[in-house]
Structure formats: C-alpha cells, structure tokens
C-alpha cells in the first residue's frame, strides 16, 4: 500500500472469496473489514481461483507484465521465483515469510519472543503486556517497500532482477538488536524490569491532570529538562533532590535514576492544572509533552488527524460510508500529492485488469467468470 | 542505517561532542551508548563544529558530493533545501520533523496521542500503558528509506531532485488510519477498551505453563483454530460452549466474543504442560503460537537470534566488547550478504571522509582540527 500511495499501480490478487485478512477486525457496523479497507488503499483488486491451472496462469501472466511481485503466500510451485522468472527474466520478487525457515509466525506470536512484553506494563504486573499495535508488521512493510525499490534500482543499473526474502522474526529480532537490547543482554547481562510508563534511560512519565485527562512528559535532552524545570517552577525542589541523593539530574542517567522522585514532585503540580491550561503553559517553551487521547478523541479533537491536514481526506468506502482516510506521510516537493484512493472491493478490477493488462476480450473474460476462474465484485460484497 | 546495511556509503555528521542520541540508553558497563552503537551500524562518522561557517561549508560540500541528505535537524538557514540545492541542483533531501508544522514531537509523546496506550494493558488498569518499543520511530525509518529511494528513482528518470518532508505524528496517525482505527472511531463510533493480552477481533491469549513459562496462542484463521482444537483435544468443550452461548466459533467474530470461555477451557491444559512439551506437541501441527522470552532468553536460547542465522554476526565494538549484531533482514538472491559492520566511533572517519570525498590534504585537515572546525575520534571515546 505504501507503494500504491506513492503512485504505483499495485494489483492485489486474491482467491475468490478473499484471503485470510478479508474479515479482519476492526469491522464496520455492516460487517465489512475496516482493516482490509485500511490496508489496501489505492490498490486494484482481482479475484482469481488460485487452485485452478487457468487462474494460476492468469496471475503468472500479470506478474510477467508487471515485473514486480510481493507475496506472503509460500513461494513454492507455480508461485516460486524460478517458475515466475521463466516468464519475466528480470522479475523482482519479494517473498515474505514468518520465519527464515519458511515456518509460520505472525506479529502476535513473534512479539512475545522479542523481550518487549516481559519488560512492559506496570511494575507490579506479574504477566507480560502485549502490544496492541502490530509494530513488527509495520516494520516489515517498510522494509518490503525499501527492498523492492532497492532491487528495482539494481535492475535499472544492471538489467538483473532477483528474489528478496524477508522473515517477520528477522525483522523483529534485528530491531531488538538495533535498539541496543541484544548488546545490553550480552555485554551488560541485563534484562529490563517492568517500569510502567517511565521512559528507559532518562526522565519520562505520565501525569493525571485536574480535569481527569493524562499527559506524557519527556525530558530526554538537557534542553527539555531545563524547559520542564522552568515552566513547572520546581528548580529548587530538584536541586534539593540532587543534594539529598547525589544524583546529577543534568545527565540522562541521573534523571533516570531519580525518576520516582522527579515524578513525585511533579505529580501535584499536574493534578492542580487542567489540560487546556497545560497546553497554554507549555506552548513554545520547549517542554516535550503530549496528551493521551483515545482513538475517538484523536479523530474528534486533534487537527493533525483531520481535513485541516493535507494528508487526510474524507472518502466514501462503498457499503461503509464516508470517513477520514490518510494518504502517504511523505510530502514530495516535486510531485503533487495524489488524492487519497479508497481500497477496492474484492474483485472490483478483475475485468478491467484482464482487459487492460492482459488484453483479453469481453468474451474471454465472460467465459473465465462463467467457469469460475475469476470473479467480479458483486452486490453481496458491497452490501 | 537501513540504507547503509544495503551497501550505501552513509556518512553521519555530528556536532563535535555528539548529538542528542550520543548518550542514549541502553548503556554498556563502560558508559557507551548501545543505542547509538545499534542505530549507526555501517555508517561513517564525521565530527564537525556545526556552529562555525567553516564547519557548515564542509557539510554542505559533502552533501553536494553525495547528492542525498537525510536530516532531523530543522531544515532552515544553511541546512535549508534551497541553500543545499544551490550546490547540487538534483539533490534529494529528506527532512524529518516531529509535527508537520515543524514543532517538536518524539515517539514517546506522540504515542499517547495515537489512542493505543489508552486501549492497552490489563482490563482493570486505570492508567494508560505506553509502548516500550518506539514503533513510530521504526515506522518513520522505513518510510524515510522508501521515500529516498522513490525520489532517487524519479531523479534517475527525470534528472530532477526534490525535498521530501515527513513528520513523526503523520507517520503515527496515518498508521492508526491504515489499521482501521480511525474508521472504527468514525463510522462505528467505537473506542476499544483495555483487554489485556487478548487479540482484537479473533482468539489470541497468553497462557502459563507448568514450568512457569508463558506462551501466546493465536487462532486468527480457521486453520489455526482447527489445529488448536485438535492438538488440545478440546473439540467437545468448544462445541458445548458454542451450543450454550449461540456463538459460532468457526468465525473470527465468534472466537473473539467467546474469548474468555475459550481461554478458561484452555488454561488448565496449558498449566499441565511444560514449555518443552508444548513445543513438541505443536511442532508441524499448524497451531500458531510462540513462547515469551526476555531479552536475555532471546539472546541465549533462540537460534533465530544467534550466529546460526546468516543475519547475525559476533562483532567487536571498540571499548564495549564483542556481541551479536544483526545485518539487514533482507536477503537478496543476486547480491551476496555483506559482513555486518559496526557503528563508527564519533568522528572516526573525519579524516578519511575529508580526504577521500572532498580531496583535502593532510595539512588542510590538520589545520581544521587545530582550529576546532572538525574533530577526530579520540581515546576517551574508545575508552
């Protein structure tokens, strides 16, 4: 979808009836998957019987015409790189797997293995705390787009295509390494304990406000720390803490080690003020902070997620209604921002793609539909 | 770093003494930042006095030679696209900001605004639950690499460079939209409540084992659900639940609505078995599951994060020691995997880069160092 939002013609092929994500939550009141509608924006959809020889031949011909293929089906048999390359020698293909050995793994099963859930959550929680946001899927999406573009660049220079393999567990564990957690476990022999909403390695914590809202406050850098001290007027109290404990609160490590004391001093200050008041007090001061919002509050109250931002547009999704859809977060100065395109209905472009890309006649396409090789979007899908 | 690991010559420029992330936790026992060492693998480092005219001129000359620039400094004044482009008309520049309007935002302050922390954590938790993993920074990294490569592709075709802006809050909120959460809030008027480690919209939960370990079990697809029923031998119990409640457990929604009952039936089954036993029972069955591991357990017990995998290598980082470093998760069939390169010391390549890229003489470089315009890596950094 990242590439579709950058202007690529991305054709998603699905088995007739839809893939494993076709009913994924969240759902619209009418039952359609808002996840599917979110993740397929700007793509064209073609529905093909992937168990039939004819259906596989159609997909193979499409891949040959496109020159690029991303798949999370097992890249074996008719869908193997070798077979696909027979029809398009310079094919670039990205094959996504769960694990490097081809075994299955999803975000929700690999996340527990990364170490993060056991180090997350309130201090007194005896259980792990999973992430609701599928961060490893997101990271994999970014790498997939990067890998495809890198291979496309290589092809432009050399004429050669290639297969790129990428496994979800590799993406997740590599990131654990990049973030320094593998090194910490090995060279410092340290496992982080659960520490609630404290930031690791500097000062950061959440505070309740007088009107029952919550804010996150961060003092990672010296400048953020100075600003926080100045605006809250707690300079003296912090000096006394430093004296009492011997901690140097001017350093990240000092602020981290003194985090409970810093939070205890700031807590009543926040409890005495409303969110709106804090917004005014902090504005332009260099204090690093942000309010907690629910999904609804984000959509209803935050101008950054509204039509006031060029990234968002109100778009109608058939059978669901009009709602805010985001385009790409990337702003290219040399290429105008494209209108946000909704996700297709399943099979919405079957006819169009077979005609345009493969040059099939209406009669041919009608026959393929009649014998169950392909399907079109029907009224039951659009409700 | 993504691009450095794909073979690009990435030169990081820092102010003398290092940037804001130079002391970021986690730390090695000797005090060096393992975060910095993790996030800068494969780059070259040059230390420049960015407040001096001469230092800025050196960086500008380097950017002109490179043709590509990624920066999270404010892209104003000497570092503006307009000024940089005077020296390299086809420059591709990616300017990272916190918010679209240029105001500051970090992962830890934007995450509260996304809606996820208020919907995360145990059901009875009254506070938000932050994510320990900076997922939005990770997502932004992926988009940055994608955007740079997309603009490079455009330049190859048209000869034109451009400025690409990307804001952290846009990256985060767009993803909230892609995942269907904005649509859910708008068209279904629904905010998700905290639901512990349950999966949203299908069955998924964590279970304790007899030996005090924990596993995550997921039945998102029909096949995963059949496999779980078969291996745990609970088919009859699930049939009875379905009868008692009227839920259709063959659907994702039915399994989601019946999640507490499903978990209650499975809990004693898991508590009666050790992790090793589960591993054997589940192997090859199609059950979707994974063990919880701490960072140390990941490094010590999981072969996927070891030298048994081609992605990992034991590499020495000066002053820190040898530890496992990941290369890119992308496996290119046409390009051999590169050895994993450690992060540089701050200023390690100042001399080399000035000589090689800008063609400066040793005498010139010596003068620049003597007057404080540039700095080399010194022993105090390497300890």
XYZ file of C-alpha atoms in Angstrom:
766
model
C 0.000 0.000 0.000
C 2.951 2.275 0.689
C 3.921 1.968 -2.968
C 0.332 2.380 -4.182
C 0.150 5.619 -2.223
C 3.342 6.746 -3.951
C 1.623 6.291 -7.295
C 2.471 2.710 -8.251
C -0.184 0.584 -9.971
C -0.487 -2.149 -7.354
C -2.741 -5.073 -8.268
C -3.663 -7.322 -5.378
C -4.685 -10.834 -6.366
C -6.867 -12.877 -4.043
C -8.502 -16.219 -4.152
C -12.221 -16.000 -4.902
C -13.955 -15.203 -1.614
C -10.977 -13.306 -0.251
C -7.792 -14.044 1.698
C -7.133 -14.578 5.386
C -7.384 -10.873 6.160
C -10.673 -10.290 4.379
C -12.757 -10.373 7.568
C -10.161 -8.959 9.942
C -11.238 -6.620 12.724
C -11.992 -3.779 13.244
C -15.334 -4.186 11.450
C -17.831 -1.648 10.187
C -21.379 -1.845 11.577
C -22.317 -3.679 8.348
C -19.618 -6.285 8.920
C -17.010 -5.220 6.348
C -13.403 -5.271 7.470
C -12.094 -1.779 8.162
C -8.654 -3.347 8.448
C -8.860 -4.613 4.879
C -10.227 -1.270 3.739
C -7.341 0.461 5.521
C -4.519 -1.747 4.274
C -5.438 -1.879 0.605
C -5.991 1.763 -0.212
C -5.109 2.661 -3.785
C -4.677 -0.942 -4.963
C -6.648 -2.645 -7.702
C -8.202 -5.993 -6.835
C -8.536 -9.101 -8.931
C -10.276 -12.274 -7.731
C -8.929 -15.487 -9.173
C -9.390 -19.176 -8.429
C -5.824 -19.875 -7.369
C -6.417 -23.606 -7.234
C -7.109 -23.798 -10.960
C -4.462 -24.044 -13.673
C -6.200 -21.273 -15.587
C -6.276 -18.973 -12.572
C -2.603 -19.516 -11.854
C -1.784 -18.842 -15.485
C -3.633 -15.521 -15.323
C -1.705 -14.447 -12.225
C 1.578 -15.567 -13.774
C 0.832 -13.533 -16.896
C 0.028 -10.495 -14.743
C 3.277 -10.854 -12.804
C 5.190 -11.161 -16.063
C 3.561 -7.974 -17.307
C 4.182 -6.089 -14.059
C 7.776 -7.172 -13.462
C 7.406 -6.936 -9.690
C 5.750 -9.297 -7.210
C 5.299 -9.114 -3.449
C 3.741 -12.186 -1.880
C 3.154 -13.647 1.551
C 1.958 -16.936 0.094
C 4.590 -19.692 0.205
C 6.843 -19.005 -2.792
C 6.743 -22.590 -3.988
C 5.473 -24.490 -7.026
C 3.700 -22.254 -9.518
C 4.466 -19.219 -7.308
C 8.192 -19.966 -6.985
C 10.714 -17.426 -8.178
C 12.136 -19.914 -10.670
C 8.782 -20.511 -12.353
C 7.851 -16.847 -12.389
C 11.212 -15.880 -13.808
C 10.735 -18.153 -16.790
C 8.128 -15.672 -17.927
C 9.912 -12.490 -16.874
C 13.674 -12.888 -16.630
C 14.251 -9.566 -14.847
C 11.489 -10.097 -12.271
C 11.918 -8.516 -8.838
C 10.064 -10.596 -6.272
C 9.786 -10.121 -2.532
C 8.758 -13.247 -0.636
C 7.528 -12.632 2.909
C 7.676 -15.450 5.448
C 7.103 -15.848 9.165
C 10.454 -17.394 9.925
C 13.530 -17.706 7.762
C 12.955 -21.483 7.503
C 9.516 -20.890 5.998
C 7.548 -21.814 9.128
C 4.663 -19.626 10.154
C 4.792 -16.686 12.530
C 2.521 -13.687 12.976
C 3.106 -10.379 14.726
C 1.224 -11.563 17.803
C 3.353 -14.702 18.188
C 6.731 -13.153 17.420
C 6.285 -10.140 19.689
C 6.368 -12.291 22.879
C 9.743 -13.658 21.739
C 11.335 -10.223 21.315
C 11.560 -9.488 25.034
C 9.381 -6.386 24.974
C 6.157 -7.809 26.515
C 8.021 -9.187 29.550
C 9.612 -5.763 30.093
C 6.341 -3.848 29.565
C 3.484 -2.879 31.814
C 3.039 -1.695 35.401
C 5.790 -2.631 37.868
C 3.516 -4.892 39.887
C 2.085 -6.751 36.894
C 3.012 -10.429 37.009
C 2.008 -11.054 33.408
C 3.550 -9.933 30.153
C 1.990 -6.944 28.411
C 1.475 -7.429 24.695
C 1.468 -4.600 22.206
C -1.900 -3.854 20.640
C -0.178 -2.190 17.700
C 1.359 -4.760 15.311
C 4.688 -2.957 15.164
C 6.602 -5.803 13.510
C 4.146 -5.999 10.640
C 4.576 -2.256 10.226
C 8.372 -2.552 10.266
C 8.182 -5.384 7.733
C 6.044 -3.269 5.437
C 8.647 -0.517 5.443
C 11.471 -2.941 4.712
C 9.488 -4.630 1.953
C 8.969 -1.339 0.120
C 12.630 -0.439 0.667
C 13.818 -3.827 -0.569
C 11.672 -3.705 -3.678
C 12.875 -0.209 -4.569
C 16.494 -1.150 -3.892
C 16.196 -4.172 -6.200
C 14.430 -2.067 -8.815
C 17.347 0.367 -8.673
C 19.783 -2.522 -9.108
C 17.771 -3.771 -12.081
C 17.831 -0.332 -13.682
C 21.622 -0.362 -13.489
C 22.340 -3.995 -14.356
C 19.246 -5.357 -16.071
C 19.063 -8.116 -13.487
C 16.074 -8.969 -11.310
C 16.203 -11.010 -8.141
C 14.336 -12.669 -5.307
C 14.320 -10.934 -1.942
C 13.422 -12.982 1.095
C 12.355 -11.374 4.348
C 11.122 -13.074 7.512
C 8.976 -11.415 10.163
C 11.029 -12.808 13.047
C 14.228 -11.485 11.442
C 12.649 -8.041 11.148
C 11.621 -8.105 14.803
C 14.831 -9.526 16.250
C 17.044 -7.282 14.102
C 15.196 -4.301 15.569
C 15.768 -5.625 19.093
C 19.441 -5.598 18.132
C 19.367 -2.150 16.502
C 17.774 -0.709 19.658
C 20.721 -1.972 21.733
C 18.770 -4.609 23.645
C 20.745 -7.587 22.363
C 24.008 -5.855 23.264
C 22.639 -4.939 26.680
C 21.675 -8.550 27.381
C 25.069 -9.809 26.221
C 27.625 -7.295 27.404
C 25.787 -5.897 30.423
C 23.974 -9.164 31.269
C 20.926 -7.046 31.999
C 17.209 -7.664 31.471
C 14.965 -4.657 31.929
C 12.227 -4.954 34.538
C 8.708 -3.664 34.065
C 8.698 0.036 34.800
C 5.210 1.274 33.973
C 5.145 4.354 31.804
C 8.616 5.534 32.709
C 10.984 6.131 29.845
C 14.053 3.908 29.848
C 17.269 5.834 30.424
C 16.099 9.404 31.022
C 13.078 11.082 32.581
C 9.671 10.441 31.066
C 6.379 9.735 32.807
C 2.624 10.209 32.580
C 0.649 12.524 34.861
C -3.005 12.984 35.594
C -4.483 16.466 35.208
C -7.130 18.211 37.294
C -9.797 17.501 34.701
C -9.068 13.788 34.648
C -7.011 13.756 31.472
C -3.460 12.480 31.240
C -0.273 13.808 29.700
C 3.094 12.266 28.903
C 6.129 14.346 29.839
C 9.600 13.671 28.475
C 12.960 15.131 29.477
C 15.346 13.233 27.295
C 17.608 16.147 26.391
C 19.097 18.886 28.560
C 17.003 21.475 26.818
C 13.789 19.580 27.510
C 14.813 19.197 31.150
C 15.585 22.914 31.575
C 12.271 23.837 29.991
C 10.346 21.477 32.250
C 12.068 22.824 35.380
C 11.441 26.388 34.337
C 7.777 26.039 33.408
C 6.811 23.984 36.446
C 8.852 26.221 38.774
C 10.348 23.228 40.580
C 14.005 24.198 40.201
C 14.592 24.376 43.954
C 12.930 21.072 44.701
C 15.055 19.377 42.041
C 18.225 20.958 43.444
C 17.334 19.577 46.849
C 16.709 16.118 45.430
C 20.078 16.244 43.733
C 21.711 17.227 47.001
C 19.858 14.587 49.010
C 20.602 11.726 46.617
C 23.866 12.724 44.987
C 22.260 12.254 41.568
C 23.282 14.586 38.773
C 19.931 15.458 37.248
C 21.704 17.276 34.420
C 22.529 13.882 32.921
C 20.140 11.418 31.313
C 21.289 8.696 33.684
C 20.776 10.935 36.726
C 17.250 11.781 35.643
C 16.548 8.114 35.030
C 17.818 7.063 38.441
C 15.891 9.882 40.084
C 12.702 9.263 38.116
C 10.485 8.330 41.063
C 11.493 11.453 42.970
C 11.074 13.703 39.961
C 7.634 12.219 39.289
C 6.612 12.615 42.927
C 7.480 16.298 42.857
C 5.715 16.946 39.567
C 2.542 14.923 40.308
C 0.694 17.525 42.455
C 1.693 20.281 40.026
C -0.078 18.462 37.187
C -3.046 17.446 39.334
C -3.607 21.134 40.013
C -3.997 22.068 36.356
C -6.382 21.309 33.509
C -5.231 20.011 30.163
C -6.160 23.254 28.406
C -4.108 25.218 30.920
C -1.098 22.937 30.394
C -1.378 23.361 26.663
C -1.084 27.132 27.089
C 1.685 26.930 29.677
C 3.825 24.577 27.595
C 3.265 26.178 24.200
C 6.534 27.415 22.731
C 8.585 26.622 25.855
C 10.480 23.580 24.618
C 8.773 21.254 27.097
C 8.373 17.876 25.413
C 4.916 16.579 26.172
C 1.722 15.211 24.692
C -1.822 14.439 25.794
C -3.270 10.947 25.935
C -6.179 10.514 23.558
C -8.464 7.629 22.712
C -8.955 6.763 19.051
C -12.177 8.767 19.134
C -10.507 11.749 20.785
C -7.775 11.637 18.144
C -10.353 11.760 15.374
C -12.640 14.290 17.035
C -10.207 16.684 18.715
C -6.798 16.552 17.057
C -6.386 18.788 13.982
C -3.426 16.682 12.930
C -5.908 13.900 12.124
C -8.431 15.962 10.195
C -9.035 17.531 6.815
C -7.075 20.535 8.083
C -4.018 18.432 7.237
C -3.271 17.717 3.571
C -2.591 14.084 4.480
C -6.239 13.360 5.295
C -9.338 13.272 3.118
C -12.946 12.291 3.701
C -13.553 9.429 1.272
C -16.572 7.183 0.739
C -15.991 3.466 1.030
C -18.866 1.610 -0.656
C -21.151 -0.004 1.877
C -19.296 1.552 4.823
C -19.707 5.301 4.466
C -17.513 8.373 4.429
C -14.617 8.562 6.796
C -11.150 10.083 7.135
C -8.509 8.271 5.117
C -4.792 9.068 5.289
C -2.567 9.375 2.246
C 1.177 8.858 2.442
C 3.015 10.771 5.186
C 5.704 11.570 2.602
C 5.462 15.070 1.087
C 7.364 15.267 -2.197
C 8.144 18.813 -3.259
C 8.433 17.826 -6.923
C 5.338 15.630 -7.210
C 1.895 16.902 -6.215
C 0.117 14.946 -3.511
C -2.303 12.463 -5.048
C -5.945 12.266 -3.956
C -6.440 9.518 -1.376
C -7.836 6.454 -3.128
C -10.005 4.045 -1.173
C -9.430 0.302 -1.084
C -11.075 -1.690 -3.852
C -13.934 -4.068 -3.356
C -12.760 -7.629 -3.692
C -12.574 -8.320 -7.425
C -13.581 -4.792 -8.349
C -10.926 -4.591 -11.059
C -10.940 -8.168 -12.301
C -12.483 -7.220 -15.603
C -10.512 -4.016 -16.069
C -7.145 -5.624 -15.272
C -7.713 -8.651 -17.504
C -8.703 -6.369 -20.361
C -6.093 -3.633 -19.898
C -3.061 -5.573 -18.750
C -3.584 -8.919 -20.474
C -5.600 -7.673 -23.435
C -8.406 -10.194 -23.005
C -11.692 -9.649 -24.830
C -15.039 -9.265 -23.097
C -15.984 -12.681 -24.406
C -12.851 -14.286 -22.927
C -13.413 -12.589 -19.599
C -17.062 -13.621 -19.572
C -16.012 -17.229 -20.129
C -13.460 -17.080 -17.297
C -16.117 -15.747 -14.963
C -18.678 -18.314 -16.100
C -16.351 -21.257 -15.431
C -15.346 -19.904 -12.010
C -11.745 -18.999 -12.873
C -12.260 -15.365 -11.898
C -14.883 -13.394 -10.002
C -16.091 -9.810 -10.078
C -17.113 -7.629 -7.162
C -20.744 -8.386 -6.510
C -23.512 -6.728 -4.598
C -23.134 -9.009 -1.634
C -19.633 -7.636 -1.106
C -20.656 -4.006 -1.334
C -23.777 -4.733 0.764
C 21.156 2.628 8.772
C 18.784 0.576 6.651
C 20.478 2.007 3.563
C 23.984 1.551 4.997
C 23.170 -2.103 5.570
C 22.088 -2.358 1.932
C 25.531 -1.165 0.889
C 25.142 2.604 0.662
C 28.015 4.822 1.817
C 26.204 6.670 4.602
C 28.142 9.463 6.286
C 26.646 10.711 9.528
C 27.665 14.214 10.503
C 27.515 15.279 14.131
C 28.421 18.331 16.081
C 31.690 17.922 17.974
C 30.879 16.064 21.182
C 27.972 14.204 19.596
C 24.275 14.712 19.062
C 21.266 14.257 21.311
C 21.329 10.478 20.960
C 25.007 10.052 21.764
C 24.410 9.024 25.380
C 21.061 7.303 24.894
C 20.272 4.190 26.907
C 20.781 1.265 26.966
C 24.396 1.787 28.067
C 27.371 -0.567 28.151
C 29.033 -1.155 31.540
C 31.683 1.402 30.450
C 29.018 4.023 29.770
C 28.904 3.997 25.953
C 25.507 4.134 24.337
C 24.474 0.744 22.969
C 21.572 2.537 21.307
C 23.956 4.711 19.323
C 26.087 1.681 18.511
C 22.962 -0.139 17.346
C 21.471 2.612 15.221
C 24.582 3.660 13.341
C 25.947 0.353 12.126
C 27.755 0.582 8.826
C 27.821 4.382 8.708
C 30.915 6.579 8.589
C 31.113 9.345 11.172
C 32.416 12.861 10.799
C 32.560 15.371 13.669
C 32.167 18.977 12.671
C 31.608 22.239 14.511
C 28.185 22.994 13.079
C 28.120 26.466 14.614
C 31.082 27.614 12.547
C 30.911 28.866 8.974
C 33.778 26.581 8.023
C 32.072 23.521 9.527
C 28.837 24.256 7.729
C 30.727 24.716 4.472
C 32.346 21.290 4.898
C 28.980 19.620 5.465
C 27.465 21.471 2.511
C 30.324 20.322 0.285
C 29.823 16.742 1.465
C 26.089 16.896 0.751
C 26.809 18.309 -2.699
C 29.209 15.441 -3.367
C 26.787 12.808 -2.047
C 23.631 14.071 -3.736
C 21.406 12.759 -0.945
C 20.708 14.126 2.534
C 18.568 12.860 5.389
C 18.332 15.178 8.371
C 16.321 15.552 11.549
C 17.818 18.973 12.245
C 15.496 21.859 11.336
C 15.902 22.273 7.569
C 16.380 26.029 7.809
C 19.132 28.547 7.058
C 22.341 26.899 5.909
C 20.633 23.491 6.082
C 17.592 24.506 4.030
C 16.807 22.692 0.812
C 17.136 25.914 -1.161
C 20.672 26.574 0.080
C 21.785 22.999 -0.350
C 20.346 22.823 -3.844
C 22.430 25.774 -4.949
C 25.379 23.436 -4.703
C 23.720 20.314 -6.044
C 20.737 21.027 -8.260
C 19.494 17.427 -8.337
C 19.768 16.926 -4.575
C 17.342 14.508 -2.913
C 16.776 15.593 0.666
C 14.545 14.055 3.320
C 13.696 16.408 6.191
C 12.312 14.692 9.287
C 10.211 16.696 11.729
C 8.109 15.973 14.795
C 4.957 17.601 13.511
C 4.097 18.842 10.052
C 4.285 22.464 11.311
C 7.889 21.934 12.418
C 7.153 21.722 16.138
C 8.829 19.039 18.153
C 7.466 15.596 18.896
C 9.176 12.365 19.888
C 7.951 8.793 19.777
C 7.152 8.856 23.491
C 4.986 11.974 23.229
C 3.176 11.088 20.021
C 2.333 7.529 21.043
C -0.101 8.705 23.785
C -1.977 10.695 21.132
C -2.490 7.700 18.818
C -5.051 6.001 21.046
C -3.074 2.811 21.589
C -1.883 3.390 25.197
C -5.435 4.055 26.441
C -6.576 0.803 24.805
C -3.599 -1.221 26.069
C -2.881 -3.085 29.280
C -4.833 -5.271 31.714
C -8.610 -4.776 31.850
C -8.513 -3.425 35.395
C -5.670 -0.955 34.789
C -6.837 2.609 35.275
C -3.764 4.123 33.636
C -2.614 4.125 30.033
C 0.028 1.593 29.051
C 2.832 3.024 26.946
C 4.804 1.027 24.446
C 8.416 0.368 25.402
C 9.288 -0.200 21.747
C 9.476 3.080 19.791
C 7.300 1.760 16.975
C 6.687 5.142 15.335
C 10.391 5.858 15.042
C 10.758 2.454 13.431
C 7.897 3.131 11.020
C 9.406 6.507 10.166
C 12.760 4.905 9.422
C 11.131 2.559 6.929
C 9.267 5.378 5.218
C 12.389 7.538 5.097
C 14.340 4.858 3.255
C 11.380 4.234 0.939
C 10.940 7.940 0.232
C 14.624 8.462 -0.525
C 14.713 5.503 -2.912
C 11.481 6.603 -4.588
C 12.893 10.100 -5.150
C 16.183 8.627 -6.375
C 14.190 6.577 -8.887
C 12.373 9.711 -10.012
C 15.687 11.520 -10.389
C 17.099 8.685 -12.495
C 14.157 9.067 -14.875
C 13.819 12.842 -14.942
C 17.088 14.295 -13.703
C 15.201 16.188 -11.007
C 15.858 16.073 -7.286
C 13.437 17.162 -4.598
C 12.742 17.751 -0.930
C 10.711 15.158 0.935
C 9.141 16.171 4.207
C 7.927 13.624 6.723
C 6.545 14.227 10.204
C 6.540 11.682 13.018
C 2.951 12.431 14.022
C 1.800 11.966 10.416
C 3.548 8.589 10.305
C 1.863 7.530 13.543
C -1.629 8.834 12.801
C -1.581 7.535 9.208
C -0.868 4.092 10.621
C -3.785 4.427 13.054
C -5.853 5.071 9.932
C -4.336 2.219 7.900
C -5.110 -0.211 10.734
C -8.789 0.750 10.556
C -8.916 2.528 13.921
C -9.849 5.947 12.548
C -12.665 4.399 10.510
C -13.828 2.416 13.536
C -13.993 5.563 15.661
C -15.851 7.461 12.945
C -18.258 5.013 11.365
C -18.757 2.638 14.283
C -18.342 5.307 16.995
C -16.352 2.748 18.933
C -13.324 3.074 21.220
C -11.627 -0.156 22.168
C -11.389 -0.904 25.901
C -8.346 -2.382 27.561
C -8.421 -6.116 27.055
C -5.163 -7.445 28.446
C -3.327 -9.803 26.138
C -6.359 -10.799 24.115
C -6.134 -10.310 20.398
C -8.652 -7.845 18.979
C -11.204 -9.494 16.721
C -10.327 -13.193 16.886
C -8.952 -15.567 19.517
C -5.497 -14.910 20.903
C -4.302 -15.079 24.507
C -1.334 -15.885 26.715
C -1.137 -18.953 28.968
C 1.118 -20.003 31.782
C 2.839 -23.367 31.515
C 3.575 -25.924 34.223
C 7.209 -24.813 34.420
C 6.310 -21.159 34.938
C 6.891 -20.031 31.367
C 4.289 -18.345 29.204
C 3.110 -18.824 25.655
C 0.994 -16.773 23.287
C -1.648 -18.689 21.336
C -3.368 -17.278 18.272
C -6.365 -18.589 16.320
C -6.873 -15.895 13.748
C -7.628 -18.183 10.793
C -9.871 -21.239 10.549
C -6.880 -23.446 10.014
C -5.174 -22.164 13.170
C -8.386 -22.719 15.109
C -8.835 -26.303 13.834
C -5.237 -27.104 14.688
C -5.589 -25.691 18.199
C -8.787 -27.659 18.852
C -7.256 -30.845 17.545
C -3.959 -30.657 19.437
C -5.505 -29.649 22.761
C -8.307 -32.209 22.385
C -10.936 -29.680 23.456
C -13.280 -30.109 20.491
C -16.187 -31.268 22.643
C -15.832 -28.495 25.180
C -15.807 -25.888 22.409
C -18.902 -27.450 20.810
C -20.666 -27.169 24.141
C -19.645 -23.540 24.551
C -20.983 -22.808 21.093
C -24.250 -24.508 21.998
C -24.525 -22.734 25.348
C -23.780 -19.263 24.009
C -25.008 -19.401 20.447
C -21.595 -18.177 19.251
C -20.234 -19.517 16.004
C -16.652 -20.293 16.937
C -15.845 -21.044 13.310
C -15.838 -17.298 12.661
C -13.279 -14.751 13.846
C -16.012 -12.689 15.475
C -17.410 -15.730 17.293
C -14.000 -16.644 18.669
C -13.478 -13.047 19.732
C -16.800 -12.841 21.534
C -16.161 -16.224 23.165
C -12.564 -15.427 24.098
C -12.992 -15.607 27.883
C -14.670 -19.012 27.653
C -12.104 -20.358 25.216
C -9.283 -19.130 27.450
C -10.910 -20.626 30.553
C -11.104 -24.028 28.886
C -7.531 -23.939 27.616
C -5.906 -22.568 30.788
C -5.698 -25.828 32.783
C -4.495 -27.674 29.682
C -1.512 -25.339 29.396
C -0.855 -25.308 33.141
C -0.495 -29.085 32.956
C 2.320 -28.995 30.413
C 5.901 -27.741 30.262
C 7.140 -25.424 27.532
C 9.346 -28.144 26.027
C 6.369 -30.492 25.862
C 4.255 -27.841 24.135
C 6.994 -27.247 21.622
C 6.899 -30.931 20.674
C 3.113 -31.145 20.669
C 2.672 -28.084 18.458
C 5.508 -28.741 16.035
C 4.217 -29.136 12.499
C 0.538 -29.018 13.513
C -0.363 -25.551 12.250
C -1.013 -24.217 15.752
C 0.041 -20.568 15.798
C 1.947 -19.932 18.975
C 5.141 -18.553 20.465
C 6.921 -18.520 23.814
C 7.516 -15.372 25.845
C 11.199 -14.631 26.257
C 13.130 -11.896 27.991
C 15.851 -10.104 26.029
C 18.386 -12.413 27.678
C 16.391 -15.511 26.872
C 16.111 -14.360 23.265
C 19.865 -13.987 23.029
C 20.735 -17.111 24.993
C 18.087 -19.609 23.879
C 16.665 -18.652 20.488
C 18.663 -19.885 17.484
C 16.942 -17.236 15.351
C 18.999 -14.642 17.234
C 22.372 -16.356 17.018
C 25.235 -16.967 14.630
C 23.285 -19.992 13.369
C 21.354 -17.396 11.336
C 23.174 -15.626 8.491
C 21.664 -12.337 9.675
C 23.733 -12.269 12.873
C 27.456 -11.913 13.450
C 29.620 -11.543 16.523
C 31.374 -8.200 16.047
C 33.706 -6.242 18.298
C 32.671 -2.702 19.160
C 35.720 -0.771 20.441
C 35.502 -0.175 24.162
C 32.367 -2.297 24.534
C 33.313 -5.811 23.510
C 32.076 -8.497 21.158
C 28.386 -9.016 20.807
C 25.766 -10.194 18.324
C 24.952 -7.613 15.672
C 22.198 -8.006 13.096
C 22.610 -7.225 9.424
C 19.658 -6.387 7.212
C 16.683 -8.761 7.357
C 16.515 -8.510 3.544
C 18.087 -11.466 1.691
C 18.888 -10.523 -1.898
C 19.406 -13.537 -4.156
C 21.525 -11.536 -6.596
C 23.754 -9.700 -4.125
C 25.781 -11.563 -1.503
C 25.072 -10.645 2.116
C 27.605 -8.091 3.352
C 29.549 -8.611 6.568
C 27.903 -6.769 9.460
C 29.753 -3.508 10.019
C 29.781 -1.986 13.490
C 28.879 1.621 14.229
C 31.731 4.112 13.949
C 33.251 5.915 16.866
C 32.216 9.550 16.846
C 34.498 11.264 14.312
C 36.236 8.030 13.360
C 36.097 8.889 9.664
C 36.524 12.646 9.813
C 39.986 12.478 8.277
C 39.176 9.762 5.757
C 35.993 11.456 4.525
C 37.571 14.906 4.194
C 40.451 13.406 2.232
C 38.507 10.962 0.054
C 35.292 12.819 -0.623
C 36.468 16.437 -0.534
C 40.064 15.838 -1.603
C 41.560 17.822 1.276
C 45.249 17.440 2.044
C 46.606 16.240 5.377
C 47.829 19.768 6.043
C 44.360 21.243 5.417
C 42.739 18.613 7.624
C 45.289 19.214 10.359
C 44.502 22.917 10.281
C 40.753 22.268 10.503
C 41.298 20.063 13.513
C 43.670 22.556 15.140
C 41.182 25.422 14.890
C 38.310 23.282 16.202
C 36.313 23.046 12.958
C 36.460 19.253 12.968
C 37.356 16.566 15.482
C 38.694 13.040 15.244
C 37.734 10.026 17.325
C 39.912 10.148 20.410
C 40.908 7.652 23.035
C 38.443 8.983 25.548
C 35.632 7.920 23.238
C 37.034 4.462 22.649
C 38.000 4.291 26.346
